[in-house]
Amino acid sequence: MIITRVFNWLTDGDNWKDSHLNTGILTQLEAHIRFTGIALAVAILIALPLGMLIGHTGRGTWLVSAANAVRALPTVGVLVLLTVIIAPHFHGRTDTGYLIPTEIVLVLLAVPPILANTYAGIDNVSPAVRDAAAGMGMTGPQVLFQVELPCSLPLIFSGLRSATLQVIATATIASYVPLGGLGRFIYDGLAQQDYPQMIGGGVLVAALALTTDLIFATIQRYAVSRGITGRFPRGRPAVASEVQSAVLTGPEVSHA
Amino acid sequence: MISAAGTSSSSSPLHFIGYFMDHRHEDLGWLWSHTWLSVLPVVIGLAIALPLGWLARRHRFVYPPLISITGLLYTIPSIALFVMIPPILGLSSLDPIQVPIALTVYSVALLVRVVADGLASVPEETLQAASAIGYKDLGRFFKVELPIAVPVITAGVRVALVANVSIVAVAGTIGMSNLGQLFTTGFQLSTPTPYYPPIVLGIVLCVLLALVLDGLVLLLNRILVPWRRVAR
Amino acid sequence: MIRFDTVSKHYPDGTVAVDELNLVAPSGQITVLVGPSGCGKTTSLRMINRMIEPTSGSIWIDDVDTAGMATHELRRRIGYVIQHAGLFPHRTIVDNVAAVPLLLGHNKKQARTRAVELLERVGLPAHFAKRYPAQLSGGQQQRVGVARALAADPPVMLMDEPFSAVDPVVREQLQDEFLRLQGDLGKTIVFVTHDIDEAIKLGDQVAVLRVGGRLAQLAPPQELLSRPVDAFVAGFVGRDRGYRALAFTSAGTLSTHAEQTVALGGPVPSGSDDGTWILVVDAAGTPHGWLNLEHLRAGEETVTEEMLYRGGTLATQGGTLRAALDACLSSPSGRGVVVDASGCLIGSVTAREVLDLIEARTAMAS
C-alpha cells in the first residue's frame, strides 16, 4: 500500500534529521518558511502602503489593474526565465543565483492580491463614514489609520492569506530550479522514482499551507473589530444589514 | 552581459517565433493538451458546483460547512494536490488523469462559492415576483435565478480559467506533456549558456491562451446576458 | 453666529452650485436651508466646515474668517451630523461618541463618562454604550450621530438631512426630541433638508434656495407660509400652506361645550344627545373614541375597545388653531374633542366655532 509507505516515510525520524547524504525535513521546512517569509515581508512592505495610498487618494488605480494583469503570467515560466537570466551571474555561489529569481517571482505573485485587496478594502469604506471622519476634524492620516485601515482589515487579511498560499505553493516549485525547501522531496522523489518521498513531500506542503492559513485566520479573528465581522456576543443579531460577510478567502488565489 | 552566445540570433529571446516554426508539430500538440486541460475541469467543475451552490442557497445550513470544506481544498498547493491524488484514488503514481482531477477539485472549490454567492445576489423581490407569476422550484431556478446570477458566475469562471492555465504549466514540471514542457526544455538547454526561445514561447503561448479563453467567456456571457454589460 | 458673505461655489465644468449667497444664521437658533435637489443647500452647509472650499466670498463664525483656520481645527469645533450617521463600524457606540474629545486630546476616561451621559440625553440607555453600530437600528444610529456631534460641546452644529433616512414615525420622534434638546442647549444650528414640512417644524428661520444656488427667501416659517415672495417659493411651500400656517397661531383658551360621555367597559346607553354618537372615556377621563349607537349589533351590551371609532384627533387646550380645527374635521360626530395637558376630557368645539375664531384673529391682524 502506497499510503502506508508514505506514512512510514513521514514518521521515520531519520528523514527529519540532516545526514551526510540527505537534507532532512526540518531543514527544508525551515528553508521553505524562510523563502516564504522574506517574499511576504517584501510584498507587504510594497503593496500595503501603496494600496492604502491609492485607496485613500483614489489616484493611481491603474497600478492595481496592472498588478492584476501579472496574474495571467505562467509562474513556472517566469521562474525559469528569471533563473536562466540571473543564475549565471552568480556562478559558483549557486544558491544566491537561484534564490534571487525565486524571491522576485514570489514577490511578484504576492503583491497583486495584497495590493488589490488593500485598495478595495479602503475604497469600500462607506462614503458616509469617511465624510463623518473628515467632518469631525480628523486629518488625512488620522482618517486613513484610525478609520479606513481598521475598516478594511477583513479584505486586507483575505489578500494576505491569498498571497501567502500562493507564495507557499510557488516556493515548492522553486525546488525545480533547483532550490531547497519542501519541494525538494517532490522533485527528488520524482527523479529517483521514490514515490513515498514524493507524495510525503506533497503532504508536508499541504500541511504547511493549511497551518499557515489557520494561524492567519486566528490572528484575523483577534485583529478585526467585532463591529465589522458581525460576531456579537449572546447571539444578539445585527439589526442593520450593513454588516457584510467579511471573510473572503479562496477565490482570488491562483495556484501556480 | 550574459554570455557571447546570448547575443547570437538563435538564442535571442525574440527567436521564439523561429523556434515555434521549427518545432510547431510538438508545440501545437502541447498547446492543444494545455487548452483542454485548462477548460475541461472548469466545465466539469461548473456542472458539479451548480447543484451544490443551489443546495447551499436553498438550505442555508449547508452553506457554512460547504464553504469551509471547499476553502480548505483551495488552500492546498497545486503541486501537492497533484502528487497526493494518485494514492488517494489508488492510481499508479504518475497517471495523466491526476492533473485534470486536481484541477476539477480546484474548479469545484472555487465555483461552489461563486455560484452560491451569485444566486444570493438575486433580489428577494425578484424571487417573490417569479413565484407570484407561477414559476415552480426548478423552473424558477433555470428561468429566473440562474440567468440573473450569470454575470457573477462568469466572473468566477474567468478567474478559474486563467488560474488553470498557470497551474497546468506546473504539471509540466512533473513530466506531464503540455506547454510546461517548453519551460523544462528551455531550462535544460540553458546550461551552460541561456537559451531563451522555448521559455519565451511558453510564456507567450500561456498568456495568449489565457487571454483567448477569457475573451471567449466574455463573449459567451454577452450572448447569455444580453440585457447587461459584463461586470468586470 | 455664522455669516455667509457673498459666497459662491463654481465647479470647473461650469456648474454653479451656490451663487453669491448672503446669509446670517443667528446664535442659538436653528436656520434651515431647504430647496429642491441641485439648489446648493448641502454645498452651502459643507462650505461652513470647509468640507467644500468656496470659490469666492467668505464665511465667518463669530467674526472669525473660517478661511484663516486649519481645517481640522475648525471642524473639531463644529458638530457635524449627516444623513446616514456615518458611525465608525469598528468602534463601540461609546467610543464613537467620544471620538472628537479624544481627537482634542481629552482624558479618555472622562470622555467616555461624558459620552455615556450624552447617550442617555439623546434617549439611548447606558447599556447601548458597549454595542457596535451594526447592532443598532437606523433611528438609534442617528441618535448616536447627534450625541457624537455634541460630545465636544461645540457652539455650532451642522446637520445634513439627519432624519431623512428613517421611517416617518421615527423621524417625527427624532424631530421632537431634537427640538427639546435644542431648547436645553441653545446651539447655533444650520440644518439642511429637502422636506419643507421638516423645515417649517424645526426652523427658527428658513432659507429657501432655488436651483442654481440662489437664495429665494429667508424668513421665519410662519412668514414663509403667509407671505411667500414669489411663485417659486409659494409652489415650494405647498398647496395647503394656509391650513399649515394655523400651526403657528395659538387657539388660546377654547370655550368648550360639555360632552356627554359613557364609560369604557360600562353598559351601552339606550340613546344620546344627538341620537347617534357618544364619546367613550376611561376611568381617568381620557377619551378613547366615539360609539355609534345606530350601528350596534345584537348582543353588544357593554362598551368595548373594538366597538369604537378612533379616527378623531385630539386638541389640547392652549394648543394651536391647526390642532383645534383638525380635531373637529376628523371627528365622526363633527365635534372636536378638547383635552387638558394630562389628556383628560374638557369638552368639545365645532368647526364653525374654530373658523369664527380664525376669522376674528385674521381681522385683528389686518
mmCIF file with all atom_site columns, C-alpha atoms in Angstrom, chain A residues 1-3 6 65 68 71-78 80-81 83-85 88-89 98 165 168-170 172-173 176-178 186-187 190 195 198-199 201-206 209-210 213 245 247-256, chain B residues 1-2 71-80 83-84 86-88 93-94 98 106 110 113-114 159 162-163 165-167 169-170 172-175 180 183-187 190 192-196 199-200 202-203 206-207 210-211 232:
data_model
loop_
_atom_site.group_PDB
_atom_site.id
_atom_site.type_symbol
_atom_site.label_atom_id
_atom_site.label_alt_id
_atom_site.label_comp_id
_atom_site.label_asym_id
_atom_site.label_entity_id
_atom_site.label_seq_id
_atom_site.pdbx_PDB_ins_code
_atom_site.Cartn_x
_atom_site.Cartn_y
_atom_site.Cartn_z
_atom_site.occupancy
_atom_site.B_iso_or_equiv
_atom_site.pdbx_formal_charge
_atom_site.auth_seq_id
_atom_site.auth_comp_id
_atom_site.auth_asym_id
_atom_site.auth_atom_id
_atom_site.pdbx_PDB_model_num
ATOM 1   C CA . MET A 1 1   ? 0.000   0.000  0.000   1.00 0.00 ? 1   MET A CA 1
ATOM 2   C CA . ILE A 1 2   ? 1.440   3.295  -1.102  1.00 0.00 ? 2   ILE A CA 1
ATOM 3   C CA . ILE A 1 3   ? -0.352  5.195  1.689   1.00 0.00 ? 3   ILE A CA 1
ATOM 4   C CA . VAL A 1 6   ? 4.053   7.436  2.654   1.00 0.00 ? 6   VAL A CA 1
ATOM 5   C CA . SER A 1 65  ? -5.152  46.805 -12.732 1.00 0.00 ? 65  SER A CA 1
ATOM 6   C CA . ASN A 1 68  ? -3.714  42.159 -11.568 1.00 0.00 ? 68  ASN A CA 1
ATOM 7   C CA . ARG A 1 71  ? -1.713  37.063 -12.665 1.00 0.00 ? 71  ARG A CA 1
ATOM 8   C CA . ALA A 1 72  ? -2.110  35.880 -16.279 1.00 0.00 ? 72  ALA A CA 1
ATOM 9   C CA . LEU A 1 73  ? 1.614   35.048 -16.426 1.00 0.00 ? 73  LEU A CA 1
ATOM 10  C CA . PRO A 1 74  ? 2.521   31.358 -16.019 1.00 0.00 ? 74  PRO A CA 1
ATOM 11  C CA . THR A 1 75  ? 4.550   31.320 -12.805 1.00 0.00 ? 75  THR A CA 1
ATOM 12  C CA . VAL A 1 76  ? 6.774   28.392 -13.751 1.00 0.00 ? 76  VAL A CA 1
ATOM 13  C CA . GLY A 1 77  ? 7.712   30.121 -16.975 1.00 0.00 ? 77  GLY A CA 1
ATOM 14  C CA . VAL A 1 78  ? 8.636   33.368 -15.266 1.00 0.00 ? 78  VAL A CA 1
ATOM 15  C CA . VAL A 1 80  ? 12.576  29.543 -15.251 1.00 0.00 ? 80  VAL A CA 1
ATOM 16  C CA . LEU A 1 81  ? 13.142  32.678 -17.325 1.00 0.00 ? 81  LEU A CA 1
ATOM 17  C CA . THR A 1 83  ? 16.605  31.840 -13.201 1.00 0.00 ? 83  THR A CA 1
ATOM 18  C CA . VAL A 1 84  ? 18.170  31.459 -16.620 1.00 0.00 ? 84  VAL A CA 1
ATOM 19  C CA . ILE A 1 85  ? 18.844  35.191 -16.767 1.00 0.00 ? 85  ILE A CA 1
ATOM 20  C CA . PRO A 1 88  ? 24.805  32.647 -14.431 1.00 0.00 ? 88  PRO A CA 1
ATOM 21  C CA . HIS A 1 89  ? 25.796  35.935 -12.761 1.00 0.00 ? 89  HIS A CA 1
ATOM 22  C CA . TYR A 1 98  ? 18.582  30.594 -7.582  1.00 0.00 ? 98  TYR A CA 1
ATOM 23  C CA . LEU A 1 165 ? -0.911  30.474 -0.058  1.00 0.00 ? 165 LEU A CA 1
ATOM 24  C CA . ILE A 1 168 ? 3.955   28.699 -0.292  1.00 0.00 ? 168 ILE A CA 1
ATOM 25  C CA . ALA A 1 169 ? 2.748   26.908 -3.424  1.00 0.00 ? 169 ALA A CA 1
ATOM 26  C CA . THR A 1 170 ? 5.218   28.610 -5.703  1.00 0.00 ? 170 THR A CA 1
ATOM 27  C CA . THR A 1 172 ? 7.516   24.493 -3.740  1.00 0.00 ? 172 THR A CA 1
ATOM 28  C CA . ILE A 1 173 ? 8.073   24.805 -7.464  1.00 0.00 ? 173 ILE A CA 1
ATOM 29  C CA . TYR A 1 176 ? 12.545  22.661 -9.602  1.00 0.00 ? 176 TYR A CA 1
ATOM 30  C CA . VAL A 1 177 ? 15.110  25.346 -10.497 1.00 0.00 ? 177 VAL A CA 1
ATOM 31  C CA . PRO A 1 178 ? 16.716  23.891 -8.090  1.00 0.00 ? 178 PRO A CA 1
ATOM 32  C CA . ILE A 1 186 ? 8.654   16.103 -4.542  1.00 0.00 ? 186 ILE A CA 1
ATOM 33  C CA . TYR A 1 187 ? 11.160  16.650 -7.356  1.00 0.00 ? 187 TYR A CA 1
ATOM 34  C CA . LEU A 1 190 ? 10.094  12.017 -8.843  1.00 0.00 ? 190 LEU A CA 1
ATOM 35  C CA . TYR A 1 195 ? 7.086   7.805  -4.683  1.00 0.00 ? 195 TYR A CA 1
ATOM 36  C CA . MET A 1 198 ? 7.361   12.473 -3.476  1.00 0.00 ? 198 MET A CA 1
ATOM 37  C CA . ILE A 1 199 ? 3.878   12.075 -2.007  1.00 0.00 ? 199 ILE A CA 1
ATOM 38  C CA . GLY A 1 201 ? 6.597   15.989 0.276   1.00 0.00 ? 201 GLY A CA 1
ATOM 39  C CA . GLY A 1 202 ? 3.174   16.860 -1.105  1.00 0.00 ? 202 GLY A CA 1
ATOM 40  C CA . VAL A 1 203 ? 1.569   16.105 2.243   1.00 0.00 ? 203 VAL A CA 1
ATOM 41  C CA . LEU A 1 204 ? 4.121   18.317 4.034   1.00 0.00 ? 204 LEU A CA 1
ATOM 42  C CA . VAL A 1 205 ? 3.463   21.236 1.680   1.00 0.00 ? 205 VAL A CA 1
ATOM 43  C CA . ALA A 1 206 ? -0.293  20.886 2.121   1.00 0.00 ? 206 ALA A CA 1
ATOM 44  C CA . ALA A 1 209 ? -0.252  25.718 3.782   1.00 0.00 ? 209 ALA A CA 1
ATOM 45  C CA . LEU A 1 210 ? -3.178  24.710 5.972   1.00 0.00 ? 210 LEU A CA 1
ATOM 46  C CA . ASP A 1 213 ? -3.719  29.792 6.845   1.00 0.00 ? 213 ASP A CA 1
ATOM 47  C CA . SER A 1 245 ? -19.995 38.736 5.435   1.00 0.00 ? 245 SER A CA 1
ATOM 48  C CA . VAL A 1 247 ? -14.056 36.989 5.464   1.00 0.00 ? 247 VAL A CA 1
ATOM 49  C CA . LEU A 1 248 ? -13.189 36.260 1.918   1.00 0.00 ? 248 LEU A CA 1
ATOM 50  C CA . THR A 1 249 ? -10.642 33.569 1.286   1.00 0.00 ? 249 THR A CA 1
ATOM 51  C CA . GLY A 1 250 ? -10.135 31.460 -1.756  1.00 0.00 ? 250 GLY A CA 1
ATOM 52  C CA . PRO A 1 251 ? -11.482 32.938 -4.950  1.00 0.00 ? 251 PRO A CA 1
ATOM 53  C CA . GLU A 1 252 ? -8.602  35.240 -5.757  1.00 0.00 ? 252 GLU A CA 1
ATOM 54  C CA . VAL A 1 253 ? -5.985  32.560 -5.212  1.00 0.00 ? 253 VAL A CA 1
ATOM 55  C CA . SER A 1 254 ? -4.308  31.298 -8.298  1.00 0.00 ? 254 SER A CA 1
ATOM 56  C CA . HIS A 1 255 ? -2.121  28.324 -7.588  1.00 0.00 ? 255 HIS A CA 1
ATOM 57  C CA . ALA A 1 256 ? 0.958   28.279 -9.584  1.00 0.00 ? 256 ALA A CA 1
ATOM 58  C CA . MET B 2 1   ? 26.492  40.614 -20.219 1.00 0.00 ? 1   MET B CA 1
ATOM 59  C CA . ILE B 2 2   ? 25.090  37.146 -20.143 1.00 0.00 ? 2   ILE B CA 1
ATOM 60  C CA . GLY B 2 71  ? -11.980 26.753 1.113   1.00 0.00 ? 71  GLY B CA 1
ATOM 61  C CA . LEU B 2 72  ? -9.788  24.103 2.709   1.00 0.00 ? 72  LEU B CA 1
ATOM 62  C CA . LEU B 2 73  ? -9.364  22.285 -0.616  1.00 0.00 ? 73  LEU B CA 1
ATOM 63  C CA . TYR B 2 74  ? -8.406  25.529 -2.281  1.00 0.00 ? 74  TYR B CA 1
ATOM 64  C CA . THR B 2 75  ? -5.694  26.055 0.319   1.00 0.00 ? 75  THR B CA 1
ATOM 65  C CA . ILE B 2 76  ? -3.719  23.012 -0.799  1.00 0.00 ? 76  ILE B CA 1
ATOM 66  C CA . PRO B 2 77  ? -0.952  23.991 -3.240  1.00 0.00 ? 77  PRO B CA 1
ATOM 67  C CA . SER B 2 78  ? -1.425  22.558 -6.728  1.00 0.00 ? 78  SER B CA 1
ATOM 68  C CA . ILE B 2 79  ? 1.800   20.563 -6.898  1.00 0.00 ? 79  ILE B CA 1
ATOM 69  C CA . ALA B 2 80  ? 0.943   18.929 -3.559  1.00 0.00 ? 80  ALA B CA 1
ATOM 70  C CA . VAL B 2 83  ? 1.107   14.136 -6.154  1.00 0.00 ? 83  VAL B CA 1
ATOM 71  C CA . MET B 2 84  ? -1.431  13.324 -3.442  1.00 0.00 ? 84  MET B CA 1
ATOM 72  C CA . PRO B 2 86  ? -2.949  9.094  -7.162  1.00 0.00 ? 86  PRO B CA 1
ATOM 73  C CA . PRO B 2 87  ? -2.529  7.370  -3.766  1.00 0.00 ? 87  PRO B CA 1
ATOM 74  C CA . ILE B 2 88  ? -5.903  8.660  -2.589  1.00 0.00 ? 88  ILE B CA 1
ATOM 75  C CA . SER B 2 93  ? 1.930   7.182  -9.085  1.00 0.00 ? 93  SER B CA 1
ATOM 76  C CA . LEU B 2 94  ? 2.198   9.160  -12.311 1.00 0.00 ? 94  LEU B CA 1
ATOM 77  C CA . GLN B 2 98  ? -4.285  13.182 -11.881 1.00 0.00 ? 98  GLN B CA 1
ATOM 78  C CA . TYR B 2 106 ? -9.952  23.402 -7.592  1.00 0.00 ? 106 TYR B CA 1
ATOM 79  C CA . LEU B 2 110 ? -13.835 27.995 -6.384  1.00 0.00 ? 110 LEU B CA 1
ATOM 80  C CA . ARG B 2 113 ? -18.799 29.665 -3.548  1.00 0.00 ? 113 ARG B CA 1
ATOM 81  C CA . VAL B 2 114 ? -19.230 31.790 -6.654  1.00 0.00 ? 114 VAL B CA 1
ATOM 82  C CA . VAL B 2 159 ? -10.715 33.503 -12.566 1.00 0.00 ? 159 VAL B CA 1
ATOM 83  C CA . VAL B 2 162 ? -6.840  31.981 -16.030 1.00 0.00 ? 162 VAL B CA 1
ATOM 84  C CA . ALA B 2 163 ? -5.632  30.228 -12.874 1.00 0.00 ? 163 ALA B CA 1
ATOM 85  C CA . VAL B 2 165 ? -3.652  27.894 -17.488 1.00 0.00 ? 165 VAL B CA 1
ATOM 86  C CA . SER B 2 166 ? -0.911  28.702 -14.973 1.00 0.00 ? 166 SER B CA 1
ATOM 87  C CA . ILE B 2 167 ? -1.452  25.547 -12.895 1.00 0.00 ? 167 ILE B CA 1
ATOM 88  C CA . ALA B 2 169 ? 2.107   24.567 -16.667 1.00 0.00 ? 169 ALA B CA 1
ATOM 89  C CA . VAL B 2 170 ? 3.155   23.487 -13.165 1.00 0.00 ? 170 VAL B CA 1
ATOM 90  C CA . GLY B 2 172 ? 4.709   20.220 -16.875 1.00 0.00 ? 172 GLY B CA 1
ATOM 91  C CA . THR B 2 173 ? 7.469   20.239 -14.260 1.00 0.00 ? 173 THR B CA 1
ATOM 92  C CA . ILE B 2 174 ? 6.489   16.753 -13.130 1.00 0.00 ? 174 ILE B CA 1
ATOM 93  C CA . GLY B 2 175 ? 6.564   15.400 -16.659 1.00 0.00 ? 175 GLY B CA 1
ATOM 94  C CA . GLY B 2 180 ? 5.020   23.499 -19.298 1.00 0.00 ? 180 GLY B CA 1
ATOM 95  C CA . PHE B 2 183 ? 9.982   25.562 -19.732 1.00 0.00 ? 183 PHE B CA 1
ATOM 96  C CA . THR B 2 184 ? 11.571  22.206 -18.892 1.00 0.00 ? 184 THR B CA 1
ATOM 97  C CA . THR B 2 185 ? 13.159  22.091 -22.326 1.00 0.00 ? 185 THR B CA 1
ATOM 98  C CA . GLY B 2 186 ? 14.377  25.671 -22.126 1.00 0.00 ? 186 GLY B CA 1
ATOM 99  C CA . PHE B 2 187 ? 15.780  25.111 -18.660 1.00 0.00 ? 187 PHE B CA 1
ATOM 100 C CA . SER B 2 190 ? 20.194  26.725 -20.782 1.00 0.00 ? 190 SER B CA 1
ATOM 101 C CA . PRO B 2 192 ? 25.863  26.309 -19.725 1.00 0.00 ? 192 PRO B CA 1
ATOM 102 C CA . THR B 2 193 ? 24.522  29.417 -21.521 1.00 0.00 ? 193 THR B CA 1
ATOM 103 C CA . PRO B 2 194 ? 20.929  30.774 -21.503 1.00 0.00 ? 194 PRO B CA 1
ATOM 104 C CA . TYR B 2 195 ? 18.690  29.617 -24.320 1.00 0.00 ? 195 TYR B CA 1
ATOM 105 C CA . TYR B 2 196 ? 15.567  31.754 -24.279 1.00 0.00 ? 196 TYR B CA 1
ATOM 106 C CA . ILE B 2 199 ? 10.917  29.719 -22.392 1.00 0.00 ? 199 ILE B CA 1
ATOM 107 C CA . VAL B 2 200 ? 9.663   32.911 -24.016 1.00 0.00 ? 200 VAL B CA 1
ATOM 108 C CA . GLY B 2 202 ? 5.926   29.075 -23.416 1.00 0.00 ? 202 GLY B CA 1
ATOM 109 C CA . ILE B 2 203 ? 5.156   32.329 -21.609 1.00 0.00 ? 203 ILE B CA 1
ATOM 110 C CA . CYS B 2 206 ? 0.283   30.657 -21.979 1.00 0.00 ? 206 CYS B CA 1
ATOM 111 C CA . VAL B 2 207 ? -0.632  34.355 -21.835 1.00 0.00 ? 207 VAL B CA 1
ATOM 112 C CA . ALA B 2 210 ? -5.383  32.816 -21.028 1.00 0.00 ? 210 ALA B CA 1
ATOM 113 C CA . LEU B 2 211 ? -6.441  35.921 -22.961 1.00 0.00 ? 211 LEU B CA 1
ATOM 114 C CA . ARG B 2 232 ? -15.616 43.292 -14.884 1.00 0.00 ? 232 ARG B CA 1
#
